[in-house]
Structures are given as C-alpha cells and as structure tokens.
mmCIF file of C-alpha atoms in Angstrom:
data_model
loop_
_atom_site.group_PDB
_atom_site.id
_atom_site.type_symbol
_atom_site.label_atom_id
_atom_site.label_comp_id
_atom_site.label_asym_id
_atom_site.label_seq_id
_atom_site.Cartn_x
_atom_site.Cartn_y
_atom_site.Cartn_z
ATOM 1 C CA MET A 26 -187.247 -173.937 -139.723
ATOM 2 C CA GLN A 27 -185.695 -174.640 -136.629
ATOM 3 C CA LEU A 28 -186.779 -173.049 -133.291
ATOM 4 C CA GLU A 29 -184.452 -171.547 -131.005
ATOM 5 C CA ASN A 30 -184.707 -173.148 -127.870
ATOM 6 C CA THR A 31 -185.314 -170.380 -124.819
ATOM 7 C CA GLU A 32 -184.789 -172.720 -121.981
ATOM 8 C CA PRO A 33 -181.623 -172.173 -120.022
ATOM 9 C CA GLU A 34 -178.932 -174.564 -120.931
ATOM 10 C CA VAL A 35 -177.823 -176.939 -118.102
ATOM 11 C CA ASN A 36 -174.598 -178.517 -118.641
ATOM 12 C CA VAL A 37 -174.937 -181.821 -116.606
ATOM 13 C CA ALA A 38 -171.955 -184.243 -116.786
ATOM 14 C CA SER A 39 -171.937 -187.757 -115.391
ATOM 15 C CA ASP A 40 -168.378 -187.204 -114.100
ATOM 16 C CA LEU A 41 -166.387 -184.739 -111.851
ATOM 17 C CA PRO A 42 -164.933 -181.463 -112.536
ATOM 18 C CA GLU A 43 -161.406 -181.186 -112.698
ATOM 19 C CA ASN A 44 -161.606 -178.668 -109.409
ATOM 20 C CA TYR A 45 -163.985 -180.969 -107.428
ATOM 21 C CA ASN A 46 -162.028 -181.347 -104.242
ATOM 22 C CA GLU A 47 -161.422 -177.486 -104.530
ATOM 23 C CA LEU A 48 -165.356 -177.473 -104.902
ATOM 24 C CA LYS A 49 -166.109 -179.626 -102.127
ATOM 25 C CA ASN A 50 -163.929 -177.751 -99.509
ATOM 26 C CA SER A 51 -165.860 -174.116 -100.686
ATOM 27 C CA ALA A 52 -168.816 -175.937 -100.147
ATOM 28 C CA ASN A 53 -168.345 -176.841 -96.639
ATOM 29 C CA ARG A 54 -166.612 -173.392 -95.945
ATOM 30 C CA THR A 55 -168.252 -171.794 -92.662
ATOM 31 C CA ALA A 56 -166.595 -168.261 -92.818
ATOM 32 C CA ASN A 57 -167.932 -167.508 -96.326
ATOM 33 C CA TRP A 58 -171.861 -167.813 -97.648
ATOM 34 C CA ARG A 59 -170.437 -166.467 -100.840
ATOM 35 C CA GLU A 60 -167.887 -169.156 -101.650
ATOM 36 C CA ARG A 61 -170.366 -171.834 -100.503
ATOM 37 C CA LEU A 62 -173.144 -170.392 -103.120
ATOM 38 C CA GLU A 63 -170.602 -170.616 -105.796
ATOM 39 C CA ALA A 64 -169.570 -174.253 -105.234
ATOM 40 C CA VAL A 65 -173.343 -175.327 -105.448
ATOM 41 C CA GLU A 66 -173.807 -173.393 -108.153
ATOM 42 C CA GLN A 67 -170.530 -175.010 -110.162
ATOM 43 C CA LEU A 68 -171.578 -178.460 -108.521
ATOM 44 C CA GLY A 69 -174.972 -178.040 -109.798
ATOM 45 C CA GLN A 70 -173.352 -178.400 -113.483
ATOM 46 C CA TRP A 71 -171.756 -181.974 -113.010
ATOM 47 C CA LYS A 72 -174.515 -184.708 -111.596
ATOM 48 C CA SER A 73 -172.726 -187.193 -109.675
ATOM 49 C CA GLN A 74 -173.280 -189.034 -106.232
ATOM 50 C CA GLN A 75 -170.753 -186.827 -104.942
ATOM 51 C CA SER A 76 -172.442 -183.605 -106.284
ATOM 52 C CA ILE A 77 -175.628 -184.718 -105.024
ATOM 53 C CA ASP A 78 -174.372 -185.832 -101.581
ATOM 54 C CA ILE A 79 -172.838 -182.115 -101.081
ATOM 55 C CA LEU A 80 -175.941 -180.519 -102.369
ATOM 56 C CA LYS A 81 -178.223 -182.281 -99.734
ATOM 57 C CA ARG A 82 -176.153 -181.335 -97.065
ATOM 58 C CA ARG A 83 -175.711 -177.611 -98.054
ATOM 59 C CA LEU A 84 -179.620 -178.034 -98.469
ATOM 60 C CA ASP A 85 -180.006 -179.552 -94.857
ATOM 61 C CA THR A 86 -177.350 -177.808 -93.178
ATOM 62 C CA ASP A 87 -176.270 -174.173 -94.476
ATOM 63 C CA PRO A 88 -177.576 -171.411 -92.251
ATOM 64 C CA VAL A 89 -177.883 -169.058 -95.068
ATOM 65 C CA TYR A 90 -181.303 -169.439 -96.945
ATOM 66 C CA GLN A 91 -179.937 -168.233 -100.664
ATOM 67 C CA VAL A 92 -177.404 -171.679 -100.345
ATOM 68 C CA GLN A 93 -180.168 -173.823 -99.164
ATOM 69 C CA GLU A 94 -182.319 -172.581 -102.058
ATOM 70 C CA ALA A 95 -179.664 -172.928 -104.669
ATOM 71 C CA ALA A 96 -179.103 -176.436 -103.584
ATOM 72 C CA TYR A 97 -182.623 -177.411 -103.999
ATOM 73 C CA GLU A 98 -182.944 -175.670 -107.538
ATOM 74 C CA LYS A 99 -180.222 -177.904 -108.769
ATOM 75 C CA LEU A 100 -181.377 -181.190 -106.858
ATOM 76 C CA SER A 101 -184.639 -180.743 -108.119
ATOM 77 C CA ALA A 102 -183.619 -179.702 -111.621
ATOM 78 C CA TRP A 103 -181.875 -183.498 -111.572
ATOM 79 C CA GLY A 104 -185.087 -184.982 -110.437
ATOM 80 C CA GLU A 105 -184.023 -185.682 -106.713
ATOM 81 C CA GLU A 106 -186.625 -185.691 -104.529
ATOM 82 C CA VAL A 107 -185.750 -182.854 -102.083
ATOM 83 C CA GLU A 108 -188.151 -180.600 -99.944
ATOM 84 C CA LYS A 109 -187.924 -176.632 -100.481
ATOM 85 C CA PRO A 110 -185.910 -175.132 -97.545
ATOM 86 C CA SER A 111 -188.325 -172.356 -95.769
ATOM 87 C CA ARG A 112 -186.290 -169.656 -93.901
ATOM 88 C CA SER A 113 -186.022 -170.242 -90.466
ATOM 89 C CA LYS A 114 -187.973 -168.132 -88.042
ATOM 90 C CA TYR A 115 -185.270 -168.653 -84.735
ATOM 91 C CA ASP A 116 -181.769 -167.713 -84.512
ATOM 92 C CA VAL A 117 -179.569 -168.961 -86.976
ATOM 93 C CA VAL A 118 -176.551 -168.982 -84.740
ATOM 94 C CA LYS A 119 -177.511 -170.475 -81.557
ATOM 95 C CA GLY A 120 -176.558 -168.193 -78.705
ATOM 96 C CA ILE A 121 -176.456 -164.858 -81.074
ATOM 97 C CA GLN A 122 -177.331 -162.561 -78.052
ATOM 98 C CA LYS A 123 -174.529 -163.674 -76.103
ATOM 99 C CA ILE A 124 -171.607 -163.612 -78.675
ATOM 100 C CA LEU A 125 -172.968 -160.106 -79.788
ATOM 101 C CA LEU A 126 -172.664 -159.175 -75.772
ATOM 102 C CA ARG A 127 -169.518 -160.495 -75.413
ATOM 103 C CA VAL A 128 -168.070 -158.420 -78.615
ATOM 104 C CA LYS A 129 -169.287 -155.322 -77.267
ATOM 105 C CA LYS A 130 -168.151 -155.988 -73.705
ATOM 106 C CA SER A 131 -164.521 -156.172 -75.507
ATOM 107 C CA LEU A 132 -164.900 -152.740 -76.944
ATOM 108 C CA PRO A 133 -164.758 -149.408 -74.882
ATOM 109 C CA ARG A 134 -167.876 -148.027 -73.254
ATOM 110 C CA ASN A 135 -168.257 -145.377 -75.710
ATOM 111 C CA HIS A 136 -167.091 -147.141 -79.052
ATOM 112 C CA SER A 137 -169.403 -146.693 -82.185
ATOM 113 C CA TYR A 138 -171.204 -149.072 -84.242
ATOM 114 C CA GLU A 139 -168.776 -149.234 -86.754
ATOM 115 C CA GLU A 140 -166.134 -150.196 -84.236
ATOM 116 C CA PHE A 141 -168.673 -152.791 -82.898
ATOM 117 C CA LYS A 142 -169.168 -154.408 -86.661
ATOM 118 C CA GLU A 143 -165.561 -154.231 -87.276
ATOM 119 C CA LYS A 144 -164.616 -156.307 -84.033
ATOM 120 C CA LEU A 145 -167.255 -158.866 -84.836
ATOM 121 C CA LYS A 146 -165.874 -159.208 -88.001
ATOM 122 C CA LYS A 147 -162.842 -159.960 -86.479
ATOM 123 C CA MET A 148 -163.863 -162.350 -83.472
ATOM 124 C CA ARG A 149 -166.506 -164.261 -85.235
ATOM 125 C CA ILE A 150 -166.045 -163.991 -89.505
ATOM 126 C CA ASP A 151 -168.492 -167.149 -89.025
ATOM 127 C CA VAL A 152 -171.054 -165.562 -87.438
ATOM 128 C CA TYR A 153 -170.917 -162.154 -89.180
ATOM 129 C CA ASP A 154 -170.687 -164.005 -92.578
ATOM 130 C CA THR A 155 -173.892 -166.138 -91.837
ATOM 131 C CA TYR A 156 -175.981 -163.215 -90.731
ATOM 132 C CA GLU A 157 -174.524 -161.078 -93.581
ATOM 133 C CA GLY A 158 -175.572 -163.797 -96.140
ATOM 134 C CA ASP A 159 -179.072 -164.541 -93.951
ATOM 135 C CA LYS A 160 -179.951 -160.918 -94.159
ATOM 136 C CA GLY A 161 -178.899 -159.643 -97.237
ATOM 137 C CA ALA A 162 -179.543 -156.011 -97.812
ATOM 138 C CA ASP A 163 -180.967 -155.791 -94.046
ATOM 139 C CA PHE A 164 -178.018 -156.776 -92.633
ATOM 140 C CA ASP A 165 -176.482 -153.547 -91.287
ATOM 141 C CA THR A 166 -180.108 -152.225 -90.462
ATOM 142 C CA TRP A 167 -180.303 -155.797 -88.334
ATOM 143 C CA LEU A 168 -176.755 -155.473 -86.775
ATOM 144 C CA GLU A 169 -177.346 -152.216 -85.695
ATOM 145 C CA GLY A 170 -180.590 -152.687 -83.980
ATOM 146 C CA MET A 171 -178.924 -155.668 -82.083
ATOM 147 C CA TRP A 172 -175.987 -153.440 -81.353
ATOM 148 C CA LYS A 173 -178.348 -151.083 -79.427
ATOM 149 C CA SER A 174 -180.286 -153.231 -77.690
ATOM 150 C CA LEU A 175 -177.425 -154.867 -75.679
#
C-alpha cells in the first residue's frame, strides 16, 4: 500500500528557466506589482544563486508586502536564513502627500474622485500600482480618503 503525498509539490531545479532574463526583468518592474509577484512565484521553482539573489532583493526592497511575503516563503522553503517581512507602518512611497497634491492641483477645481484616480494612474503608475498592491481591497477607500483630505 502506497500512501498518498498530501504535501504541495515543489519543483526545484538547480539550473535556470529558459525565460530567466524575462523573469529577472519582471521581478524588477516597478510599475507592476502583480508581475513582480508572478516572477517571484516562477523563480521560486528554480533554486539557483541567481534566483536566490533576486528573491532576496524582492524580500528586502519591494514596497508591496505580498511580494515580500512570497519571496520570503520561497527562500524559507529552500532553507535560506531570512527574516519574515513585516508591514511597514510608514508611507510606502516617500512624499506621497506631495505627489497626490500635485496630481490634484493638475485637475480642474471641481473634478471627481474618478478623474483624480485616472490622472494619478497616468501621471504616476508606479505610485498607483504600489499602493494598489499594498492596500489590496482597501485601495479605493484609502485613495478616496487621501483625495478628500488634500
């Protein structure tokens, strides 16, 4: 009788995936946290020094907690000694108030929240994307609150 393995299967290879350079670029793309997260997930299936280095960089420097957490999980599974990330209690993007105020001032006086949101997306996709990833489902509530307070 053979017991069924209920552990999630981890496909770890000692070489690099064919699309390594693409994944490396995706892991460093500042304006798309989902793409960085996907790159972390894929690189996490290929244990190599290059993958470890990229995942450690995401763990240490990514502004989006979900990306940091995914990098931590992959590195921990490989036995790397890394510290579990914690959510920042400070602004994820330095000077966020000034950035948002600049966007608001670029719009007509009686603009709507939706116009503000779209303008932020066009002017500063990096900021928009970072906070969208960091705030998750609370993003719109947070952004609208920020807009009203400016």
